[in-house]
Coordinates of C-alpha atoms in Angstrom, one line a residue:
Chain F
M8 CA -9.9 -81.1 -81.8
I9 CA -10.3 -83.9 -79.1
R10 CA -7.3 -82.5 -77.3
M11 CA -8.8 -79.0 -77.2
A12 CA -12.1 -80.4 -76.0
A13 CA -10.4 -82.4 -73.3
Q14 CA -8.5 -79.3 -72.2
R15 CA -11.6 -77.3 -72.0
I16 CA -13.3 -80.0 -69.9
A17 CA -10.4 -80.2 -67.6
L18 CA -10.5 -76.4 -67.3
G19 CA -14.2 -76.6 -66.5
C20 CA -13.6 -79.0 -63.7
M21 CA -10.9 -76.9 -62.2
L22 CA -13.1 -73.9 -62.4
L23 CA -15.9 -75.8 -60.7
V24 CA -13.5 -76.7 -57.8
A25 CA -12.2 -73.2 -57.6
A26 CA -15.8 -71.8 -57.6
S27 CA -16.7 -74.1 -54.7
V28 CA -13.7 -72.8 -52.8
L29 CA -14.8 -69.3 -53.5
I30 CA -18.4 -70.0 -52.3
F31 CA -17.1 -71.6 -49.2
A32 CA -14.7 -68.7 -48.6
G33 CA -17.5 -66.3 -49.2
T34 CA -19.3 -67.5 -46.0
Q35 CA -16.1 -67.3 -44.0
I36 CA -15.2 -63.6 -44.5
L37 CA -17.0 -62.4 -41.4
P38 CA -14.8 -60.8 -38.7
G39 CA -16.5 -63.0 -36.1
D40 CA -17.7 -66.4 -37.1
V41 CA -20.9 -67.8 -38.6
A42 CA -22.2 -69.0 -35.2
Q43 CA -22.0 -65.5 -33.8
S44 CA -23.9 -64.0 -36.7
I45 CA -26.6 -66.7 -36.7
L46 CA -27.4 -66.4 -33.0
G47 CA -26.8 -62.6 -32.8
R48 CA -25.2 -60.6 -30.0
S49 CA -27.4 -61.8 -27.2
A50 CA -26.3 -65.5 -27.5
T51 CA -25.1 -67.3 -24.5
P52 CA -21.5 -68.7 -24.6
E53 CA -23.0 -72.3 -24.2
S54 CA -25.3 -72.0 -27.2
L55 CA -22.5 -70.5 -29.2
A56 CA -20.2 -73.3 -28.3
S57 CA -22.7 -76.0 -29.2
L58 CA -23.5 -74.4 -32.5
R59 CA -19.8 -74.1 -33.3
E60 CA -19.5 -77.8 -32.5
E61 CA -22.5 -78.6 -34.7
L62 CA -21.1 -76.6 -37.6
G63 CA -17.6 -78.0 -37.0
L64 CA -16.2 -74.5 -36.6
N65 CA -13.6 -75.7 -34.2
K66 CA -11.7 -77.4 -37.0
P67 CA -9.5 -75.4 -39.3
A68 CA -11.1 -73.9 -42.4
V69 CA -9.3 -76.0 -44.9
Q70 CA -10.4 -79.3 -43.3
R71 CA -13.9 -78.0 -43.0
Y72 CA -13.9 -77.2 -46.7
L73 CA -12.6 -80.7 -47.6
D74 CA -15.1 -82.4 -45.4
W75 CA -17.9 -80.4 -46.9
L76 CA -16.7 -81.0 -50.5
L77 CA -16.4 -84.8 -50.0
A78 CA -19.8 -85.0 -48.4
F79 CA -21.2 -82.8 -51.2
L80 CA -19.7 -85.0 -53.9
S81 CA -21.1 -88.2 -52.2
G82 CA -24.6 -86.6 -52.3
D83 CA -24.8 -85.6 -48.7
L84 CA -25.6 -81.9 -48.6
G85 CA -25.9 -81.7 -44.8
T86 CA -28.8 -80.5 -42.8
A87 CA -30.5 -77.1 -42.6
L88 CA -29.8 -75.1 -39.5
S89 CA -33.3 -73.5 -39.5
N90 CA -35.4 -76.7 -39.5
G91 CA -33.0 -79.6 -39.2
K92 CA -34.2 -81.1 -42.4
D93 CA -32.0 -82.9 -44.9
I94 CA -30.9 -80.4 -47.5
G95 CA -30.6 -83.0 -50.2
E96 CA -34.2 -84.1 -50.0
S97 CA -35.5 -80.5 -50.0
V98 CA -33.3 -79.6 -53.0
A99 CA -34.1 -82.6 -55.1
G100 CA -37.8 -81.7 -55.7
R101 CA -37.1 -78.0 -56.0
L102 CA -34.3 -78.4 -58.5
G103 CA -36.7 -80.5 -60.7
N104 CA -39.2 -77.7 -60.5
T105 CA -36.6 -75.0 -61.4
L106 CA -35.4 -77.0 -64.4
F107 CA -39.0 -77.6 -65.4
L108 CA -39.6 -73.8 -65.5
A109 CA -36.3 -72.9 -67.1
G110 CA -36.7 -75.7 -69.6
W111 CA -40.1 -74.5 -70.8
A112 CA -38.8 -70.9 -70.9
A113 CA -36.0 -72.1 -73.1
A114 CA -38.3 -74.1 -75.3
F115 CA -40.2 -70.9 -76.1
S116 CA -37.5 -68.3 -76.1
V117 CA -34.8 -70.0 -78.2
P118 CA -36.8 -70.6 -81.4
L119 CA -38.5 -67.2 -81.0
A120 CA -35.1 -65.4 -80.6
I121 CA -33.5 -67.2 -83.5
F122 CA -36.6 -66.5 -85.7
L123 CA -36.7 -62.8 -84.7
G124 CA -32.9 -62.6 -85.2
L125 CA -33.2 -63.9 -88.7
L126 CA -36.1 -61.5 -89.3
S127 CA -34.1 -58.5 -88.3
V128 CA -31.3 -59.6 -90.5
R129 CA -33.7 -60.1 -93.4
Y130 CA -35.1 -56.6 -92.9
Q131 CA -31.9 -55.0 -91.8
D132 CA -32.1 -51.3 -91.0
R133 CA -35.8 -51.3 -92.0
T134 CA -38.9 -50.9 -89.8
P135 CA -39.0 -54.5 -88.3
D136 CA -35.3 -54.4 -87.5
R137 CA -35.7 -51.0 -85.8
M138 CA -38.7 -52.1 -83.8
I139 CA -37.0 -55.3 -82.7
S140 CA -33.9 -53.4 -81.5
G141 CA -36.0 -50.8 -79.8
L142 CA -37.9 -53.5 -77.9
S143 CA -34.7 -55.2 -77.0
L144 CA -33.2 -52.0 -75.5
A145 CA -36.3 -51.6 -73.4
S146 CA -36.3 -55.2 -72.2
I147 CA -32.7 -55.1 -71.2
S148 CA -33.5 -52.1 -69.0
L149 CA -36.6 -53.6 -67.3
P150 CA -36.2 -55.4 -64.0
E151 CA -37.7 -58.9 -63.9
F152 CA -40.2 -57.9 -61.2
F153 CA -41.6 -55.0 -63.3
I154 CA -42.4 -57.3 -66.2
G155 CA -43.6 -59.9 -63.7
Y156 CA -46.0 -57.7 -61.7
L157 CA -47.2 -56.0 -64.8
L158 CA -48.2 -59.3 -66.2
I159 CA -49.8 -60.4 -62.9
Y160 CA -51.7 -57.1 -62.6
F161 CA -53.1 -57.2 -66.1
L162 CA -53.3 -60.9 -67.1
A163 CA -54.0 -62.5 -63.7
V164 CA -55.8 -59.9 -61.7
K165 CA -57.7 -57.8 -64.3
L166 CA -58.3 -60.4 -67.0
Q167 CA -58.0 -63.5 -64.8
W168 CA -56.6 -65.6 -67.6
F169 CA -53.8 -67.1 -65.5
P170 CA -53.3 -67.8 -61.8
S171 CA -51.2 -65.1 -60.2
V172 CA -49.3 -67.5 -57.9
A173 CA -47.5 -70.4 -59.5
T174 CA -48.0 -73.1 -56.9
L175 CA -47.0 -76.4 -58.4
N176 CA -48.0 -79.9 -57.2
A177 CA -46.4 -83.1 -58.3
D178 CA -49.8 -84.7 -59.1
M179 CA -51.1 -82.0 -61.4
P180 CA -51.7 -83.0 -65.0
L181 CA -49.2 -81.5 -67.5
G182 CA -51.8 -79.1 -69.0
E183 CA -52.6 -77.7 -65.6
K184 CA -48.9 -77.3 -64.8
L185 CA -48.3 -75.4 -68.0
R186 CA -51.2 -73.0 -67.3
T187 CA -49.7 -72.5 -63.8
I188 CA -46.2 -71.6 -65.1
A189 CA -47.4 -69.6 -68.1
L190 CA -46.7 -66.2 -66.5
P191 CA -43.2 -67.0 -65.1
V192 CA -42.3 -68.5 -68.5
M193 CA -43.4 -65.3 -70.2
V194 CA -41.3 -63.2 -67.9
L195 CA -38.2 -65.4 -68.4
T196 CA -38.7 -65.4 -72.1
M197 CA -38.9 -61.6 -72.3
V198 CA -35.8 -61.3 -70.0
V199 CA -33.5 -63.5 -72.2
L200 CA -35.2 -62.9 -75.6
A201 CA -33.7 -59.5 -76.3
H202 CA -30.1 -60.4 -75.6
M203 CA -30.3 -63.7 -77.5
M204 CA -31.9 -62.0 -80.5
R205 CA -29.4 -59.2 -80.7
M206 CA -26.5 -61.6 -80.5
T207 CA -28.1 -64.0 -83.1
R208 CA -28.5 -61.0 -85.4
A209 CA -24.9 -59.9 -84.9
A210 CA -23.6 -63.5 -85.5
I211 CA -25.5 -64.0 -88.7
L212 CA -24.6 -60.5 -90.0
N213 CA -21.0 -61.2 -89.2
V214 CA -21.1 -64.4 -91.3
M215 CA -23.1 -63.0 -94.2
Q216 CA -20.6 -60.1 -94.6
S217 CA -17.6 -62.3 -94.9
A218 CA -15.7 -62.8 -98.1
Y219 CA -16.4 -66.4 -98.6
I220 CA -20.2 -65.8 -98.8
E221 CA -19.6 -63.2 -101.5
T222 CA -17.4 -65.7 -103.3
A223 CA -20.0 -68.4 -103.0
E224 CA -22.6 -66.0 -104.5
L225 CA -20.3 -64.9 -107.3
K226 CA -19.5 -68.4 -108.3
G227 CA -23.3 -68.9 -108.9
L228 CA -24.5 -71.0 -106.0
T229 CA -28.2 -70.7 -105.3
P230 CA -29.0 -68.7 -102.2
F231 CA -30.2 -71.9 -100.5
N232 CA -26.9 -73.6 -101.1
V233 CA -24.9 -70.5 -100.0
I234 CA -26.7 -70.8 -96.7
R235 CA -26.6 -74.6 -96.4
K236 CA -23.0 -75.0 -97.3
H237 CA -21.2 -71.8 -96.3
A238 CA -23.3 -69.6 -93.9
F239 CA -24.9 -72.2 -91.7
P240 CA -21.8 -74.2 -90.6
N241 CA -20.1 -70.9 -89.7
A242 CA -23.1 -69.4 -87.9
I243 CA -24.0 -72.5 -85.9
A244 CA -21.2 -72.0 -83.4
P245 CA -21.9 -68.4 -82.4
I246 CA -25.6 -69.1 -82.3
V247 CA -25.3 -72.1 -80.0
N248 CA -22.9 -70.1 -77.9
V249 CA -25.5 -67.3 -77.5
V250 CA -28.2 -69.9 -76.7
M251 CA -26.1 -71.6 -74.0
I252 CA -25.0 -68.3 -72.4
N253 CA -28.7 -67.3 -72.2
L254 CA -29.7 -70.7 -70.8
A255 CA -27.1 -70.2 -68.1
Y256 CA -28.6 -66.8 -67.5
L257 CA -32.0 -68.3 -67.4
V258 CA -31.1 -70.7 -64.6
V259 CA -29.9 -67.7 -62.5
G260 CA -32.6 -65.3 -63.6
V261 CA -35.1 -67.8 -62.3
V262 CA -34.2 -66.8 -58.7
V263 CA -36.1 -63.4 -58.9
V264 CA -38.9 -64.8 -61.0
E265 CA -39.5 -67.7 -58.5
V266 CA -39.8 -65.1 -55.7
I267 CA -42.3 -63.0 -57.7
F268 CA -44.5 -66.0 -58.5
V269 CA -43.9 -67.8 -55.2
Y270 CA -42.8 -70.8 -57.3
P271 CA -41.5 -73.8 -55.3
G272 CA -38.0 -73.9 -56.8
M273 CA -34.4 -73.7 -55.9
G274 CA -34.2 -69.9 -56.1
Q275 CA -37.0 -69.3 -53.6
Y276 CA -35.5 -71.9 -51.3
M277 CA -32.1 -70.2 -51.5
V278 CA -33.5 -66.7 -50.9
D279 CA -35.6 -67.8 -48.0
H280 CA -32.6 -69.3 -46.3
V281 CA -30.3 -66.4 -47.0
S282 CA -32.6 -64.2 -44.8
K283 CA -32.6 -67.0 -42.2
R284 CA -28.8 -67.0 -42.3
D285 CA -28.9 -70.7 -42.9
V286 CA -25.4 -71.1 -44.2
P287 CA -25.3 -74.8 -45.1
V288 CA -28.4 -74.4 -47.3
V289 CA -27.0 -71.3 -49.0
Q290 CA -23.7 -73.0 -49.7
A291 CA -25.4 -76.0 -51.2
C292 CA -27.7 -74.0 -53.4
G293 CA -25.0 -71.6 -54.4
T294 CA -22.7 -74.4 -55.4
I295 CA -25.5 -76.1 -57.4
F296 CA -26.3 -72.9 -59.2
A297 CA -22.7 -72.2 -60.0
A298 CA -22.2 -75.8 -61.2
V299 CA -25.2 -75.5 -63.6
Y300 CA -23.9 -72.1 -64.8
I301 CA -20.3 -73.3 -65.4
G302 CA -21.6 -76.5 -66.9
L303 CA -23.7 -74.7 -69.5
N304 CA -20.9 -72.4 -70.4
L305 CA -18.7 -75.4 -70.8
V306 CA -21.2 -77.0 -73.2
A307 CA -21.2 -73.7 -75.1
D308 CA -17.5 -73.8 -75.6
L309 CA -17.5 -77.5 -76.5
V310 CA -20.1 -77.0 -79.1
S311 CA -18.1 -74.2 -80.7
I312 CA -15.0 -76.3 -80.7
I313 CA -16.8 -79.3 -82.2
S314 CA -18.8 -77.3 -84.8
N315 CA -15.9 -75.2 -86.0
P316 CA -15.1 -76.5 -89.5
R317 CA -11.5 -75.2 -89.2
L318 CA -10.9 -77.3 -86.1
R319 CA -12.8 -80.4 -87.5
H320 CA -10.7 -80.6 -90.6
P321 CA -7.2 -79.6 -89.6
K322 CA -4.8 -79.0 -92.4
Chain L
M28 CA -21.7 -29.8 -79.5
T29 CA -24.9 -27.8 -79.9
L30 CA -28.2 -28.9 -78.6
R31 CA -29.5 -29.5 -82.1
R32 CA -27.0 -32.3 -82.8
I33 CA -28.2 -34.4 -79.9
P34 CA -30.7 -37.0 -81.3
I35 CA -34.2 -36.9 -79.8
S36 CA -33.8 -40.3 -78.0
A37 CA -30.6 -39.1 -76.2
L38 CA -32.3 -35.8 -75.4
I39 CA -35.2 -37.7 -73.7
G40 CA -32.7 -39.8 -71.9
L41 CA -30.7 -36.8 -70.7
I42 CA -33.8 -35.0 -69.5
L43 CA -35.2 -38.0 -67.5
T44 CA -31.8 -38.8 -66.0
G45 CA -31.4 -35.1 -65.1
V46 CA -34.8 -35.1 -63.4
S47 CA -34.1 -38.2 -61.4
I48 CA -30.8 -36.8 -60.2
F49 CA -32.4 -33.5 -59.4
V50 CA -35.1 -35.2 -57.4
A51 CA -32.5 -37.3 -55.6
V52 CA -30.4 -34.3 -54.6
F53 CA -33.3 -32.0 -53.5
A54 CA -35.5 -34.8 -51.9
P55 CA -36.2 -32.9 -48.6
F56 CA -37.4 -29.8 -50.5
L57 CA -39.6 -31.7 -52.9
A58 CA -41.3 -34.4 -50.8
P59 CA -44.7 -33.2 -49.5
Y60 CA -44.6 -35.5 -46.5
S61 CA -42.0 -37.3 -44.4
P62 CA -41.2 -40.7 -45.9
A63 CA -41.6 -42.4 -42.5
E64 CA -44.9 -40.8 -41.4
T65 CA -48.2 -42.6 -41.6
V66 CA -50.5 -40.0 -43.1
G67 CA -53.5 -41.9 -44.5
D68 CA -55.2 -45.2 -44.8
V69 CA -53.5 -48.3 -46.2
W70 CA -53.2 -48.3 -50.0
E71 CA -55.3 -45.2 -50.6
P72 CA -55.8 -44.5 -54.4
A73 CA -54.2 -41.5 -56.0
S74 CA -55.9 -38.2 -54.9
D75 CA -55.2 -34.5 -54.7
Q76 CA -53.8 -35.0 -51.3
F77 CA -51.6 -38.0 -52.2
W78 CA -50.6 -37.8 -55.8
L79 CA -49.6 -41.4 -56.1
G80 CA -51.7 -42.8 -53.3
T81 CA -50.4 -44.3 -50.1
D82 CA -48.4 -47.5 -49.5
N83 CA -48.9 -50.6 -47.4
L84 CA -48.6 -48.8 -44.1
G85 CA -50.4 -45.6 -45.2
R86 CA -47.3 -43.6 -45.9
D87 CA -47.3 -41.1 -48.9
L88 CA -46.0 -43.0 -51.9
L89 CA -44.8 -39.9 -53.7
S90 CA -42.6 -38.8 -50.8
R91 CA -41.2 -42.3 -50.4
M92 CA -40.5 -42.4 -54.1
I93 CA -38.6 -39.2 -53.9
Y94 CA -36.5 -40.4 -50.9
G95 CA -36.2 -43.8 -52.6
A96 CA -34.6 -42.1 -55.6
R97 CA -32.0 -40.7 -53.3
I98 CA -31.0 -44.1 -51.8
T99 CA -31.2 -46.0 -55.1
I100 CA -29.1 -43.5 -57.1
F101 CA -26.6 -42.9 -54.3
I102 CA -25.8 -46.6 -53.7
A103 CA -25.7 -47.4 -57.4
A104 CA -23.5 -44.4 -58.1
A105 CA -21.1 -45.1 -55.3
A106 CA -20.8 -48.8 -56.2
T107 CA -20.3 -47.8 -59.9
A108 CA -17.6 -45.3 -59.0
L109 CA -15.8 -47.8 -56.8
S110 CA -16.0 -50.7 -59.2
F111 CA -14.8 -48.3 -62.0
C112 CA -11.8 -47.0 -60.2
V113 CA -10.7 -50.4 -59.0
G114 CA -11.5 -52.2 -62.3
A115 CA -9.9 -49.6 -64.6
V116 CA -6.7 -49.3 -62.6
A117 CA -6.3 -53.0 -62.2
G118 CA -7.1 -53.6 -65.8
F119 CA -4.5 -51.0 -67.0
A120 CA -1.9 -52.3 -64.6
A121 CA -2.4 -55.9 -65.7
A122 CA -2.1 -54.9 -69.4
V123 CA 1.1 -52.8 -68.8
A124 CA 2.7 -55.2 -66.4
G125 CA 1.9 -58.2 -68.6
G126 CA 3.4 -61.7 -68.0
L127 CA 2.7 -63.5 -64.7
T128 CA 1.0 -60.5 -63.0
D129 CA -1.5 -60.2 -65.9
Q130 CA -2.1 -64.0 -66.0
A131 CA -2.7 -64.2 -62.2
M132 CA -5.1 -61.2 -62.2
S133 CA -7.0 -62.2 -65.3
R134 CA -7.5 -65.8 -64.1
S135 CA -8.8 -64.6 -60.7
V136 CA -11.2 -62.4 -62.5
D137 CA -12.3 -65.3 -64.7
L138 CA -12.9 -67.3 -61.6
L139 CA -15.0 -64.5 -60.0
M140 CA -17.0 -64.2 -63.2
S141 CA -17.7 -67.9 -63.4
I142 CA -20.1 -67.6 -60.5
P143 CA -23.3 -65.6 -61.3
S144 CA -23.2 -62.2 -59.5
L145 CA -26.6 -62.6 -57.9
I146 CA -25.8 -66.0 -56.5
F147 CA -22.5 -64.9 -55.1
A148 CA -24.1 -61.8 -53.6
L149 CA -26.7 -64.1 -51.9
V150 CA -24.0 -66.3 -50.5
V151 CA -22.0 -63.4 -49.1
L152 CA -25.1 -61.6 -47.8
S153 CA -26.1 -64.7 -45.9
V154 CA -23.3 -64.0 -43.4
L155 CA -22.8 -60.2 -43.7
P156 CA -25.4 -57.7 -42.6
S157 CA -27.0 -55.7 -45.4
T158 CA -25.7 -52.2 -44.4
V159 CA -25.3 -49.6 -47.1
L160 CA -21.5 -49.8 -46.9
I161 CA -21.5 -53.6 -47.3
L162 CA -23.9 -53.4 -50.2
I163 CA -21.7 -50.9 -52.0
L164 CA -18.6 -53.1 -51.4
V165 CA -20.3 -56.4 -52.5
M166 CA -21.8 -54.8 -55.6
A167 CA -18.5 -53.2 -56.5
V168 CA -16.4 -56.3 -56.0
L169 CA -18.8 -58.4 -58.1
D170 CA -19.0 -55.8 -60.9
F171 CA -15.4 -54.6 -61.1
T172 CA -14.6 -57.8 -63.1
R173 CA -16.4 -56.5 -66.2
V174 CA -14.7 -53.1 -66.0
Y175 CA -11.4 -54.9 -65.6
R176 CA -11.9 -56.9 -68.7
L177 CA -12.8 -53.9 -70.8
A178 CA -10.0 -51.7 -69.4
R179 CA -7.5 -54.5 -69.9
A180 CA -8.6 -55.0 -73.5
V181 CA -8.4 -51.3 -74.3
A182 CA -5.1 -50.9 -72.5
V183 CA -3.5 -53.8 -74.4
D184 CA -4.3 -52.0 -77.6
V185 CA -2.9 -48.7 -76.4
N186 CA 0.1 -50.3 -74.7
V187 CA 1.8 -51.2 -78.0
M188 CA 1.6 -47.6 -79.3
D189 CA 4.9 -45.8 -80.0
Y190 CA 4.2 -43.1 -77.4
V191 CA 3.9 -45.6 -74.7
E192 CA 7.1 -47.3 -75.9
A193 CA 8.8 -43.8 -75.8
A194 CA 7.6 -43.2 -72.2
R195 CA 8.9 -46.6 -71.2
L196 CA 12.3 -46.0 -72.9
R197 CA 12.7 -42.7 -71.1
G198 CA 12.3 -44.6 -67.9
E199 CA 8.8 -43.6 -66.7
R200 CA 7.4 -45.7 -63.8
L201 CA 4.3 -47.9 -64.0
K202 CA 2.2 -45.2 -62.3
W203 CA 3.1 -42.6 -65.0
I204 CA 2.4 -45.0 -67.8
V205 CA -1.0 -46.0 -66.4
F206 CA -2.3 -42.6 -65.5
R207 CA -0.6 -40.3 -68.1
E208 CA -0.3 -42.5 -71.2
I209 CA -3.0 -45.1 -71.1
L210 CA -5.8 -43.5 -69.1
P211 CA -6.4 -40.4 -71.4
N212 CA -6.5 -42.7 -74.5
A213 CA -8.8 -45.3 -73.0
L214 CA -11.2 -42.8 -71.3
S215 CA -13.8 -42.4 -74.1
T216 CA -14.5 -46.1 -74.3
L217 CA -14.7 -46.4 -70.5
V218 CA -17.1 -43.4 -70.2
A219 CA -19.5 -45.1 -72.5
E220 CA -19.3 -48.2 -70.4
L221 CA -19.9 -46.2 -67.2
G222 CA -23.6 -45.7 -68.1
L223 CA -24.2 -49.4 -68.7
R224 CA -22.5 -50.3 -65.4
F225 CA -24.7 -47.8 -63.6
I226 CA -27.8 -49.3 -65.0
F227 CA -26.6 -52.8 -64.0
M228 CA -26.0 -51.5 -60.5
V229 CA -29.4 -50.0 -60.3
L230 CA -31.0 -53.3 -61.4
F231 CA -28.7 -55.3 -59.2
L232 CA -29.5 -53.2 -56.1
S233 CA -33.2 -53.3 -56.9
S234 CA -33.2 -57.1 -57.3
L235 CA -31.4 -57.5 -53.9
S236 CA -33.8 -55.2 -52.2
F237 CA -36.7 -56.8 -53.8
L238 CA -35.5 -60.2 -52.4
G239 CA -35.3 -58.5 -49.0
L240 CA -31.5 -58.6 -48.9
G241 CA -30.6 -55.1 -50.0
V242 CA -31.5 -51.8 -48.3
Q243 CA -33.2 -52.7 -44.9
P244 CA -36.3 -51.0 -43.5
P245 CA -37.1 -48.4 -42.4
E246 CA -34.9 -47.0 -45.2
S247 CA -36.2 -48.1 -48.5
D248 CA -35.0 -47.9 -52.1
W249 CA -37.2 -48.4 -55.1
G250 CA -36.6 -52.2 -55.2
G251 CA -37.5 -52.4 -51.5
M252 CA -40.7 -50.4 -52.2
V253 CA -41.8 -53.0 -54.7
K254 CA -41.3 -55.7 -52.1
E255 CA -43.3 -53.7 -49.5
N256 CA -46.3 -53.2 -51.8
K257 CA -46.2 -56.4 -53.8
D258 CA -49.0 -58.0 -51.8
G259 CA -51.4 -55.4 -53.0
I260 CA -51.1 -56.5 -56.6
I261 CA -53.3 -59.5 -56.1
F262 CA -56.1 -57.2 -54.9
G263 CA -55.7 -55.0 -57.9
I264 CA -53.7 -52.3 -56.2
P265 CA -51.0 -51.1 -58.5
A266 CA -48.8 -49.4 -55.8
A267 CA -45.9 -51.8 -56.4
L268 CA -45.8 -51.0 -60.1
I269 CA -44.9 -47.3 -59.5
P270 CA -41.4 -47.9 -58.0
A271 CA -40.8 -50.7 -60.5
A272 CA -41.7 -48.4 -63.4
A273 CA -39.4 -45.7 -62.0
I274 CA -36.5 -48.2 -62.0
S275 CA -37.3 -49.0 -65.6
V276 CA -37.5 -45.4 -66.7
L277 CA -34.2 -44.5 -65.0
A278 CA -32.6 -47.5 -66.6
I279 CA -33.9 -46.8 -70.1
S280 CA -33.0 -43.2 -70.0
V281 CA -29.4 -43.8 -68.8
N282 CA -29.3 -46.5 -71.5
L283 CA -30.3 -44.0 -74.2
V284 CA -27.6 -41.5 -73.1
A285 CA -25.0 -44.3 -73.0
D286 CA -26.0 -45.5 -76.4
W287 CA -25.5 -42.0 -77.8
I288 CA -22.1 -41.5 -76.2
L289 CA -21.0 -44.9 -77.4
R290 CA -22.0 -44.0 -81.0
R291 CA -20.3 -40.6 -80.7
T292 CA -17.0 -42.0 -79.4
S293 CA -17.0 -44.8 -82.0
D294 CA -17.7 -42.3 -84.7
L295 CA -14.6 -40.4 -83.7
K296 CA -12.6 -43.5 -84.4
G297 CA -13.6 -43.8 -88.1
G298 CA -17.3 -44.4 -87.7
R299 CA -17.4 -48.0 -86.8
S300 CA -20.8 -47.8 -85.1

């Protein structure tokens, strides 16, 4: 088991490095170069040359990548082209805000999804189950901004229960902060809930239909013991997996939601700088998002390795 | 295949999808005004003259919705078609070729999938201009990975069948095996996936346009129209909700149709729905 876990961690690290190469390469695929596309067609040769110098475009791409990676690993994310500020400083606060939002969304959506998943297994193929699967079909098809603006329109503008714009200050008390992020949290919850619920339902149904559950029932165990000793240990891995995959989705789904609610997080920061063609910021943010995403997927796999009874007690 | 055997949900889906495509194709005949022309005040409410009201620049919202349908559906359909052709052929080829080729292709796809699509699209669009062609290419490249995985999984199953073995033994080439043996047998599964990919493309394009990185003004798709009109929401003007609702309706109706096709094709294979 430890060997498998170590292998998976090593694979995750390799994936991370490869992903950073891909993100770096993604900004190099232009026929001209980055300096040209930033300054546009009317740029003078002098300003082009000085920007190329500043970006280090005169060096070969491999060396630029290695320089960038080493600086990135030592915590130096470089400076933004658009305003000359240090990227690391701007990112630090915003990453915290994004994790704050995603964390609260997870705190609501995960228990709710597991509860609803259990409910739809309990009432399988009856009205509650049908209602839940109908709702989940709808919520998979709805774009985040539709749910978001619908909530803003009715809850913030018409009823005035919540603020429509989620501006967050560091010195707000927690209660105030939670009221501010209530609407974004609701949107994120709805976005991941359906998927998480459907997969939880499938995972539990899959376990409950297996032969060993029937055997356990037939040998006269109480329903509680069937679940505690046989169903739960086998269902935990798929459920944790579902939760982790959705948390990873949450961290990415946050991009659109932050733009809807003008929330001061990483997503908004990245989108702003994509339209300014500020490549160093986009690279840094892209790498951080990818790292979080790969990291959460890695945790999901590790949990399923560790919690798998067949791997924990090898014959 | 009579009309009566289609379940009511799929029928609703088919009708709404049909209406959207009809509107997209015949946009110039249906739209009451030009989509670029300022015809009224800013954000006029719905009236006899402007059925859905006017937008942030006083253009007729209904006309823009009709033309927006065209752009949204065209880009999403083109990207889906491209990602499907590339993904399916690559997936089949990997499954048939096996060995090192399969490993190399599958690991590259794993890598591409390890970065969230939206994030990678943002990275690429920070240096590339958002033209229609580039949007289609970027969306197709990021999405073909999912088609590839499905196609490969199906093809691996088909590849071990006796008739494929027979074709191999009589010396057919890779091209024959992929297009004449595997493709016909994998098609039904792939067609069901087609709908889901199309929805994903519509939502993906809408998100990009909403973020201001998709279709660029003066052209506008539904996602872009949400962006144009979103500032009105705070003043209680629901103009942005209309294109957003249209995206949702299109996505749900295609989903209903895809769901029905999926159930039909899986029924044919012994009813494992």
